[in-house]
CSV table of C-alpha atoms in Angstrom, one decimal:
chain,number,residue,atom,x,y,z
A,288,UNK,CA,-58.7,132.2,84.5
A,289,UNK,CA,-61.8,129.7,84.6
A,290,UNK,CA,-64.5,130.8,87.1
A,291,UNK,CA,-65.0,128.5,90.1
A,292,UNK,CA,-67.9,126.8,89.9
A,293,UNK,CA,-70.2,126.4,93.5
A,294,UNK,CA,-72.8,123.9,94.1
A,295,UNK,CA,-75.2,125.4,96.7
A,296,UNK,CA,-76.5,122.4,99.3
A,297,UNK,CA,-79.7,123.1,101.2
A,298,UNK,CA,-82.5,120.9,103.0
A,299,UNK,CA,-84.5,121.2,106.0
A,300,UNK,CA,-83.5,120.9,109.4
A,301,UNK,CA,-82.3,116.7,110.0
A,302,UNK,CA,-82.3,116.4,106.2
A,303,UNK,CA,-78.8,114.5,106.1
A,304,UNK,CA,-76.6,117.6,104.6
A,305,UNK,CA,-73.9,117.2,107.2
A,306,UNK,CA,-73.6,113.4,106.3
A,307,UNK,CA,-73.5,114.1,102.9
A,308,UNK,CA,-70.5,116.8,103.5
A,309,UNK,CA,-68.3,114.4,105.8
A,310,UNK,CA,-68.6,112.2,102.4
A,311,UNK,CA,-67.6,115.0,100.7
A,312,UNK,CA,-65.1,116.0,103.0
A,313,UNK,CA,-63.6,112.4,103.9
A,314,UNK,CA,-63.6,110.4,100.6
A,315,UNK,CA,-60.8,109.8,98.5
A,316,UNK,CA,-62.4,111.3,95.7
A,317,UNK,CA,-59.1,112.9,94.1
A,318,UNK,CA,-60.9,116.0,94.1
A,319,UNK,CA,-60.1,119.6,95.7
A,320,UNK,CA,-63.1,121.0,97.1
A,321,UNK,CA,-63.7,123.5,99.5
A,322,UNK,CA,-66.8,123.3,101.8
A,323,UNK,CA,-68.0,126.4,103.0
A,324,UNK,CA,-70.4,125.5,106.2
A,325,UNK,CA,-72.5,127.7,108.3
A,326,UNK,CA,-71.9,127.8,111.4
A,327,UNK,CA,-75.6,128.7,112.5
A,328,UNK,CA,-76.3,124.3,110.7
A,329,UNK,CA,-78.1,122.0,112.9
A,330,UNK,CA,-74.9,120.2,113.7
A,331,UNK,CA,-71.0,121.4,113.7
A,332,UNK,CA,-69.4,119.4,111.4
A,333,UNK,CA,-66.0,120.5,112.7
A,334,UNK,CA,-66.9,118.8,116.6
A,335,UNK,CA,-67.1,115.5,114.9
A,336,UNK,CA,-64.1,115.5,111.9
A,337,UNK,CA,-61.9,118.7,111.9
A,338,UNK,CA,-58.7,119.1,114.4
A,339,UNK,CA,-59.2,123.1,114.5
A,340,UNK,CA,-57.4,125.8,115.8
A,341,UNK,CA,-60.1,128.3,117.2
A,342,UNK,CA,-58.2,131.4,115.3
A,343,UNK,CA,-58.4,130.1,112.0
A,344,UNK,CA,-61.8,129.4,110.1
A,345,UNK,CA,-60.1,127.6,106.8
A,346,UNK,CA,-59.0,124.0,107.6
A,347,UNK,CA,-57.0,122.1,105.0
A,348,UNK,CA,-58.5,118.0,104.6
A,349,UNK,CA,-55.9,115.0,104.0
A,350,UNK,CA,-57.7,114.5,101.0
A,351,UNK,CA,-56.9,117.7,99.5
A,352,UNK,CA,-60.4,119.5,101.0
A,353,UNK,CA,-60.8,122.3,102.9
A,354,UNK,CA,-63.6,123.8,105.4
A,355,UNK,CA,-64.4,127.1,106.0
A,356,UNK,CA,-66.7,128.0,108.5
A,357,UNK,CA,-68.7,131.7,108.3
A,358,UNK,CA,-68.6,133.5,110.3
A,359,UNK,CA,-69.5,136.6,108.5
A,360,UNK,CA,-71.0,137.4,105.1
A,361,UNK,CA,-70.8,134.6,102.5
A,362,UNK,CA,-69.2,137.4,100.2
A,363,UNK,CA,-66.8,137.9,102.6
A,364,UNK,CA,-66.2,134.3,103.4
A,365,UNK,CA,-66.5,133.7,99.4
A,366,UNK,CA,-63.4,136.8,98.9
A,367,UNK,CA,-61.1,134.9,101.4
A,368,UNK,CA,-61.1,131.8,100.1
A,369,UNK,CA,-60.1,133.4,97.1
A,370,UNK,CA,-57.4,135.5,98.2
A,371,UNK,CA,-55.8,132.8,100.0
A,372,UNK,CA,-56.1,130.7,96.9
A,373,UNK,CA,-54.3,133.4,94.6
A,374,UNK,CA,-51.4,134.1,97.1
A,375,UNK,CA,-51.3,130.2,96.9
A,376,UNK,CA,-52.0,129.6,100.6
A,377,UNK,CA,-55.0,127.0,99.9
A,378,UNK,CA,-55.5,125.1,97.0
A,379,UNK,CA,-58.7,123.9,95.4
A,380,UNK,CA,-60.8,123.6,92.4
A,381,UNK,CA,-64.4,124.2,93.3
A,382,UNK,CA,-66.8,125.3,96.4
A,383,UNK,CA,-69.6,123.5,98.2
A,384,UNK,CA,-72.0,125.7,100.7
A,385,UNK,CA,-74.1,124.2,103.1
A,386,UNK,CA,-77.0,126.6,103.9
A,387,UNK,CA,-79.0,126.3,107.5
A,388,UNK,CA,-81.6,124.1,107.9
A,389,UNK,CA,-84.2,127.1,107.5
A,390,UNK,CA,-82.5,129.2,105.4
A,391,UNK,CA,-84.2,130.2,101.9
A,392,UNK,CA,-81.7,129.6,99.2
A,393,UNK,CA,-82.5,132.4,96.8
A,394,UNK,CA,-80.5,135.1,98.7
A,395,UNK,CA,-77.6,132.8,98.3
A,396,UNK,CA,-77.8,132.0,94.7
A,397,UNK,CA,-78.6,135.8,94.2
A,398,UNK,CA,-75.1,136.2,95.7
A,399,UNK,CA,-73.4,135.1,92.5
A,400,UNK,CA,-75.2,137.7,90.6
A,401,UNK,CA,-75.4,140.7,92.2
A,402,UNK,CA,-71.8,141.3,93.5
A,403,UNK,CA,-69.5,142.1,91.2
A,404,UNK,CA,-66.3,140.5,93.1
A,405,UNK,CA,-68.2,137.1,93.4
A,406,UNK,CA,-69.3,136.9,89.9
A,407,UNK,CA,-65.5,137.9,88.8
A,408,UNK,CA,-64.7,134.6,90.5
A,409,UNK,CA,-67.1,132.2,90.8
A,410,UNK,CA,-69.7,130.5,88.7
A,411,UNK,CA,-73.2,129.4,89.9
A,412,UNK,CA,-73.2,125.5,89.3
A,413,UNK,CA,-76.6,124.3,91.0
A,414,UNK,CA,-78.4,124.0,93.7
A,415,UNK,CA,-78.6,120.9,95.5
A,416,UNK,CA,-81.5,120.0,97.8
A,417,UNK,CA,-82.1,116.9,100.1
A,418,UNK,CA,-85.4,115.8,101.4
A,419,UNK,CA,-86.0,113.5,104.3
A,420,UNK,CA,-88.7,111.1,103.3
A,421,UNK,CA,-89.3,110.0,107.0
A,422,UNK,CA,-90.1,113.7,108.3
A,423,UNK,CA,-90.1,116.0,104.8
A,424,UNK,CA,-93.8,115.5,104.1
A,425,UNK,CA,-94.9,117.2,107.3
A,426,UNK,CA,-92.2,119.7,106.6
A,427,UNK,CA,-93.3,120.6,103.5
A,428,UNK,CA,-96.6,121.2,104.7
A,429,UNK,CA,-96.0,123.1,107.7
A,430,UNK,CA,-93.0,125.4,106.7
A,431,UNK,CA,-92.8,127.1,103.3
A,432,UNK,CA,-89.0,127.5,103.5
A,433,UNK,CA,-88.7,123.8,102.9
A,434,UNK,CA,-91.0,124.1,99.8
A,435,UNK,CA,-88.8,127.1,98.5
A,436,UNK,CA,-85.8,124.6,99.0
A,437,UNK,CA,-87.4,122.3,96.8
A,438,UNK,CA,-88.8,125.3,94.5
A,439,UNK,CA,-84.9,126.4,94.0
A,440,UNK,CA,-83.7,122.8,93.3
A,441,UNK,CA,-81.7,121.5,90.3
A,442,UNK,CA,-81.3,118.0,91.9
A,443,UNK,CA,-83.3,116.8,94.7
A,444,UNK,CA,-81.6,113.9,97.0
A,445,UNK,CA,-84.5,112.2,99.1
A,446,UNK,CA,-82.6,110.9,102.2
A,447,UNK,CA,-83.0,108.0,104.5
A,448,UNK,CA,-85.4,105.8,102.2
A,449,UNK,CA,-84.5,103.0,104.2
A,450,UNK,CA,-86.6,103.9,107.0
A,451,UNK,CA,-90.0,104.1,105.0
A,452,UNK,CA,-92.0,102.2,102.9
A,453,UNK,CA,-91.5,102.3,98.8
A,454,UNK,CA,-95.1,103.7,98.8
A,455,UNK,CA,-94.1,106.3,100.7
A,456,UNK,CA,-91.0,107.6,98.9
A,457,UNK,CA,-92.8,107.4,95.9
A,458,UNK,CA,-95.8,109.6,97.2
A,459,UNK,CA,-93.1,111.8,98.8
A,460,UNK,CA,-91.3,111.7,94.7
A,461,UNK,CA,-94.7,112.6,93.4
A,462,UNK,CA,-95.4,115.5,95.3
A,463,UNK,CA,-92.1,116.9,94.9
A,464,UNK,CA,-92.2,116.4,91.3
A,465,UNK,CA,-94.8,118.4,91.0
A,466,UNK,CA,-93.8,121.3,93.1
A,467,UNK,CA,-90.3,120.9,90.5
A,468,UNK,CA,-90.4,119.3,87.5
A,469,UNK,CA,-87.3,120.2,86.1
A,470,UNK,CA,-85.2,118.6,88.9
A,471,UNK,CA,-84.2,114.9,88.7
A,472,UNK,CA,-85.1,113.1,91.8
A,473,UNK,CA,-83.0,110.9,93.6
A,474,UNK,CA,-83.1,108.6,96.7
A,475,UNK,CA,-80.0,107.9,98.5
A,476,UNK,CA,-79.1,106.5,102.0
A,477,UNK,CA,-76.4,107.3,104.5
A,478,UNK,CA,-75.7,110.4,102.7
A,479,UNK,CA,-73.8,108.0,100.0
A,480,UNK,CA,-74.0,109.6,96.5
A,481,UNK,CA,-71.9,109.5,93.3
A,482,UNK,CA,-69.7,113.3,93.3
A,483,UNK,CA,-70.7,113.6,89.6
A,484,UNK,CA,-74.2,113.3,90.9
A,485,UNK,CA,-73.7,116.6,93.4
A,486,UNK,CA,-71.1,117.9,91.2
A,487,UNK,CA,-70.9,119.7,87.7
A,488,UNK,CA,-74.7,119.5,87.1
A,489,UNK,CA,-74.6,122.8,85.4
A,490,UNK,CA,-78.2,123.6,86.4
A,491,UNK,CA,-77.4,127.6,85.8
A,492,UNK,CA,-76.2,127.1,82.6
A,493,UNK,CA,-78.2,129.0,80.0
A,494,UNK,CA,-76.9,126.8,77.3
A,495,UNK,CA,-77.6,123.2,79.7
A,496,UNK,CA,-80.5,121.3,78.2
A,497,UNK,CA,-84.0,122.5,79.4
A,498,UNK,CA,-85.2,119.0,81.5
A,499,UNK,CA,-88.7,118.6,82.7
A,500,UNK,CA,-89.5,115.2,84.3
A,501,UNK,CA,-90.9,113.3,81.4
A,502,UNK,CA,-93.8,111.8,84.2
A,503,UNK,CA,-94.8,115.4,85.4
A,504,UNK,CA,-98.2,115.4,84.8
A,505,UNK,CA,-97.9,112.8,82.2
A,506,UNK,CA,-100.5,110.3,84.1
A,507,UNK,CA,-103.6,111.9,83.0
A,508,UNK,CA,-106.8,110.3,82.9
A,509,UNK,CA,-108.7,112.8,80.9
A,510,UNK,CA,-109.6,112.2,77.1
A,511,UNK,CA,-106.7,113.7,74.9
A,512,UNK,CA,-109.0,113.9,72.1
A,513,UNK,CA,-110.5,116.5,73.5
A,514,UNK,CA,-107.2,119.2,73.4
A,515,UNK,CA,-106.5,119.6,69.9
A,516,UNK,CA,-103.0,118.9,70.5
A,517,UNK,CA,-100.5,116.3,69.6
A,518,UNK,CA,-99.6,114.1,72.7
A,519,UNK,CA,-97.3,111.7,71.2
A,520,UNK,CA,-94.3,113.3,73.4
A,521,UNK,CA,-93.1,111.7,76.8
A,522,UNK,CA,-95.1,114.6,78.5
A,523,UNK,CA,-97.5,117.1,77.2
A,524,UNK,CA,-98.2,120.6,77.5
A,525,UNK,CA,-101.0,121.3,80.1
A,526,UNK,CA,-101.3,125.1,79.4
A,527,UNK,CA,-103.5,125.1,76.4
A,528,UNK,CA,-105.7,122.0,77.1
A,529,UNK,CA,-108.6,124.3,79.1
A,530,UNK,CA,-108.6,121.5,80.9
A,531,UNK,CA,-108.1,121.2,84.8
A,532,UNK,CA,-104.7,118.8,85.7
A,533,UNK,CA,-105.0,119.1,89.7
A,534,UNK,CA,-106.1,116.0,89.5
A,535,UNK,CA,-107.1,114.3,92.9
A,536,UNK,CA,-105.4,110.6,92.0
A,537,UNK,CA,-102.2,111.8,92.4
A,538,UNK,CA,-100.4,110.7,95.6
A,539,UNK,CA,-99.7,114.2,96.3
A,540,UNK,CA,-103.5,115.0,96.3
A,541,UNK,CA,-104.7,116.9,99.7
A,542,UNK,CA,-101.7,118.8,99.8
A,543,UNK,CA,-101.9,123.0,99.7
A,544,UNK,CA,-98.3,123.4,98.6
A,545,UNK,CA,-97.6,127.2,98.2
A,546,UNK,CA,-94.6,126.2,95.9
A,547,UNK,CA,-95.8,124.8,92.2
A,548,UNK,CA,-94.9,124.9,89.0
A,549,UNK,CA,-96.3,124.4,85.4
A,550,UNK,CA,-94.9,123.9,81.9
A,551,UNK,CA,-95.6,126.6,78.9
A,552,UNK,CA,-95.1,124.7,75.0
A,553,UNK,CA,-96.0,126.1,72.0
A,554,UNK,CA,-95.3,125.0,68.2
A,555,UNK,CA,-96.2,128.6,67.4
A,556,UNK,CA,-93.3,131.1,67.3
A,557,UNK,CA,-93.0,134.2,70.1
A,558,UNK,CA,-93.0,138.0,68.7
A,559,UNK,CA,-89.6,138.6,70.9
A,560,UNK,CA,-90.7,142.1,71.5
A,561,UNK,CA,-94.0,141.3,73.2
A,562,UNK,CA,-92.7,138.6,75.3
A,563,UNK,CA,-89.6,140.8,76.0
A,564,UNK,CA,-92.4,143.6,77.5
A,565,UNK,CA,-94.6,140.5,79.3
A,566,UNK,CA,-91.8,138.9,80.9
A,567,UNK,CA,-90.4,142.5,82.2
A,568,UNK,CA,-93.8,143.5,83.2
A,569,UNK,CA,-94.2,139.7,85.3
A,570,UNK,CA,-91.1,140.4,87.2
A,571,UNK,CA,-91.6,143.7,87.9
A,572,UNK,CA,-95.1,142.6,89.6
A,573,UNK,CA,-94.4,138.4,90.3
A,574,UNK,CA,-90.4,138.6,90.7
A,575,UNK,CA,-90.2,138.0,94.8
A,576,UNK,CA,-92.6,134.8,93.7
A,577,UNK,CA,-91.0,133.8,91.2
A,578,UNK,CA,-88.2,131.2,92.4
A,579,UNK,CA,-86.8,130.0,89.3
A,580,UNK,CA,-87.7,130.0,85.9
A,581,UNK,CA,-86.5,128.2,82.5
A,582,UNK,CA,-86.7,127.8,78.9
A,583,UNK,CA,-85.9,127.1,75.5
A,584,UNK,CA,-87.8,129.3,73.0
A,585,UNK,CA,-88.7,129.8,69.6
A,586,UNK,CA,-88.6,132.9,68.2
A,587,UNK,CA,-89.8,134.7,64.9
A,588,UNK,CA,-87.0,135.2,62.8
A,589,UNK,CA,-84.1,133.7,64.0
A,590,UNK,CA,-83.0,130.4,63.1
A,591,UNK,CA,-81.6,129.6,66.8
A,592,UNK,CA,-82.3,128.9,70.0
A,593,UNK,CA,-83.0,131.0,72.5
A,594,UNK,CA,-82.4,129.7,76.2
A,595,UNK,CA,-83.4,131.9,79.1
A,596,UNK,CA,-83.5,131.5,83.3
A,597,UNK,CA,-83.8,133.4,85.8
A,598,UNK,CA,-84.4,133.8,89.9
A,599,UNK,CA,-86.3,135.9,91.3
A,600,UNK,CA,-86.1,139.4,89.1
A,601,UNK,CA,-83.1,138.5,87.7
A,602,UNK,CA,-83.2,137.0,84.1
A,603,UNK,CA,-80.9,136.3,81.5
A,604,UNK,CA,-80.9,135.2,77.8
A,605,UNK,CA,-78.5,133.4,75.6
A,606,UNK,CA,-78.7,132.3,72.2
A,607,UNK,CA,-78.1,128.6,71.6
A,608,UNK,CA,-77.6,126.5,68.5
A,609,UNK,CA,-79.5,125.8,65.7
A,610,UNK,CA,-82.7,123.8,65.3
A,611,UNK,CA,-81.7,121.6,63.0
A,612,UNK,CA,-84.1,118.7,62.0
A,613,UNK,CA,-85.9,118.8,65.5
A,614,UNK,CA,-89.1,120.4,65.4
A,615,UNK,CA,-89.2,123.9,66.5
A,616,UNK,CA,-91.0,124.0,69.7
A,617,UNK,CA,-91.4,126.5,73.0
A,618,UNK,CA,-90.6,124.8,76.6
A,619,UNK,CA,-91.2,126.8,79.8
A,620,UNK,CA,-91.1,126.1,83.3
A,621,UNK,CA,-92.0,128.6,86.1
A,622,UNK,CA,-91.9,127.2,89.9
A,623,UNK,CA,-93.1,129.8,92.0
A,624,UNK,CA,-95.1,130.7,95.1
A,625,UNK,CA,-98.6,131.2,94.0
A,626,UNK,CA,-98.6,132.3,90.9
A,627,UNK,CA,-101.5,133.2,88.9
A,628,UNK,CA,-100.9,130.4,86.6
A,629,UNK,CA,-104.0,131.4,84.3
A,630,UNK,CA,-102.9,134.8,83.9
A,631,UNK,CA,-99.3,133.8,83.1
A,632,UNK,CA,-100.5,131.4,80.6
A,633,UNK,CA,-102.9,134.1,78.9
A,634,UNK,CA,-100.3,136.8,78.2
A,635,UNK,CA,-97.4,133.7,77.5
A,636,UNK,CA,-100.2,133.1,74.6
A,637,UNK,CA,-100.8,136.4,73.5
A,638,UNK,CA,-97.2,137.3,72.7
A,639,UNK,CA,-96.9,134.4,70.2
A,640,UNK,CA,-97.3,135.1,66.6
């Protein structure tokens, strides 16, 4: 039976999630989704749209929907919905959390790798985090579990654009592109978005394309002469420049954000044993840091492929498909809470051939 895939919705506190799940919840959609809402949110979704009998904590939708409240663990709350789905009590196809406004998504997303009954079941889709562009720039500055939210992302919605200027979404965009570059950005309003644009992003897929923002860091104003390396792609590789890209004329210049992130590329192939013993010895000393990781390598002797990720310690490899005519090429992305991006880059270099 096909796992159920579960898209993991966070944001800070006033960040729009409970409109976006009465969308989810109220439009005719055709789809059967089950929302799973903490009950510790900012606002009860069930006051406003649910008719709910206070014994039960799984209400079926009109539209086919259902919400569960926790009241518990979010294993336990995971194994119910399941349970009643099997003996054919519920029906649906796929799950939607909604963390707490302050709540650090990794514990959740390690959920669907560490217990065994979860992981027979369900299947990790992505994580999906909203931004409010009036009020998330002071957020992100004054509380680091807003920058992990954006750290964990795999889409980023940035809420209620209407109520401030272009400039200032885009300087909001800016900054959180560089704290993520491998989540798309977004900006929605009224909590209005496409389900295929929540939905099926497959952003815990080892095999899903590696995407870094093709703008991350692209805008440089230093001389690429200098580098030695060929810049003729969409964005470059900042790692082996020896060159400083904190560059103040960004819009997010002036902001100490904990969370960042930086690319890795290299032509040059990886000895899979070195990098095997690197990346083992990183977790082991980085892993609690390290908020998610992702790649597509290229590896000495083997004509395929090979597409890791990870969160946190946890890390996993796949091989992919063949090169083909494209050129054989390293990608890398770590976001992470300070991490000693110099060092990383050092021993990434050293365990190429």
């Amino acid at each position: 039976m096909a796992l159920i895939p579960v898209t993991i919705l966070t944001g800070f506190l006033g960040s729009g999630k409970t409109t976006l799940l009465k969308h989810i919840l109220t439009a005719e959609h055709g789809k059967k989704i089950a929302v799973i809402e903490n009950e510790f949110g900012e606002e009860n979704i069930d006051n406003d749209i649910l008719v709910q009998d206070n014994q039960e904590n799984i209400v079926q939708m009109s539209n086919g929907c259902i919400c569960c409240t926790i009241r518990g663990d979010l294993v336990e709350a995971l194994n119910e919905l399941w349970e009643q789905r099997r003996d054919k009590k519920i029906s649906f196809e796929r799950v939607v959390i909604e963390t707490t406004g302050v709540a650090n998504p990794g514990p959740v997303a390690q959920t669907f790798f560490m217990d065994d009954d979860v992981a027979d079941h369900y299947v990790l889709d992505a994580v999906v985090t909203l931004v409010d562009a009036k009020h998330g720039p002071q957020q992100l500055t004054e509380h680091e579990e807003a920058q992990r939210q954006v750290g964990f992302a795999d889409q980023i919605f940035i809420t209620k654009t209407d109520l401030v200027t272009p400039a200032q979404v885009d300087a909001l965009r800016n900054r959180l592109m560089h704290m993520n570059p491998r989540a798309p950005i977004q900006g929605i309003s009224k909590g209005i978005v496409p389900l295929d644009a929540v939905l099926d992003l497959k952003g815990f897929n080892l095999n899903a394309k590696l995407d870094i923002d093709p703008h991350f860091l692209g805008q440089d104003d230093h001389d690429h002469a200098t580098c030695g390396h060929d810049h003729s792609h969409d964005y470059h590789d900042h790692s082996t420049c020896g060159h400083d890209h904190s560059h103040d004329h960004h819009d997010h210049a002036g902001h100490t954000d904990r969370i960042q992130s930086f690319v890795f590329r290299s032509d040059k192939p990886f000895d899979h044993k070195k990098l095997e013993d690197f990346l083992g010895g990183i977790l082991e000393v980085f892993g609690e840091k390290m908020l998610r990781y992702k790649g597509v390598l290229y590896v000495k002797g083997s004509n395929r492929k090979v597409v890791f990720q990870g969160v946190h310690q946890m890390m996993g490899s796949d091989m992919a498909g063949l090169w083909g005519a494209e050129p054989k090429q390293t990608r890398m992305v770590f976001i992470g809470i300070d991490l000693p991006k110099d060092t990383l880059l050092a021993g990434l270099e050293g365990c190429l051939v």
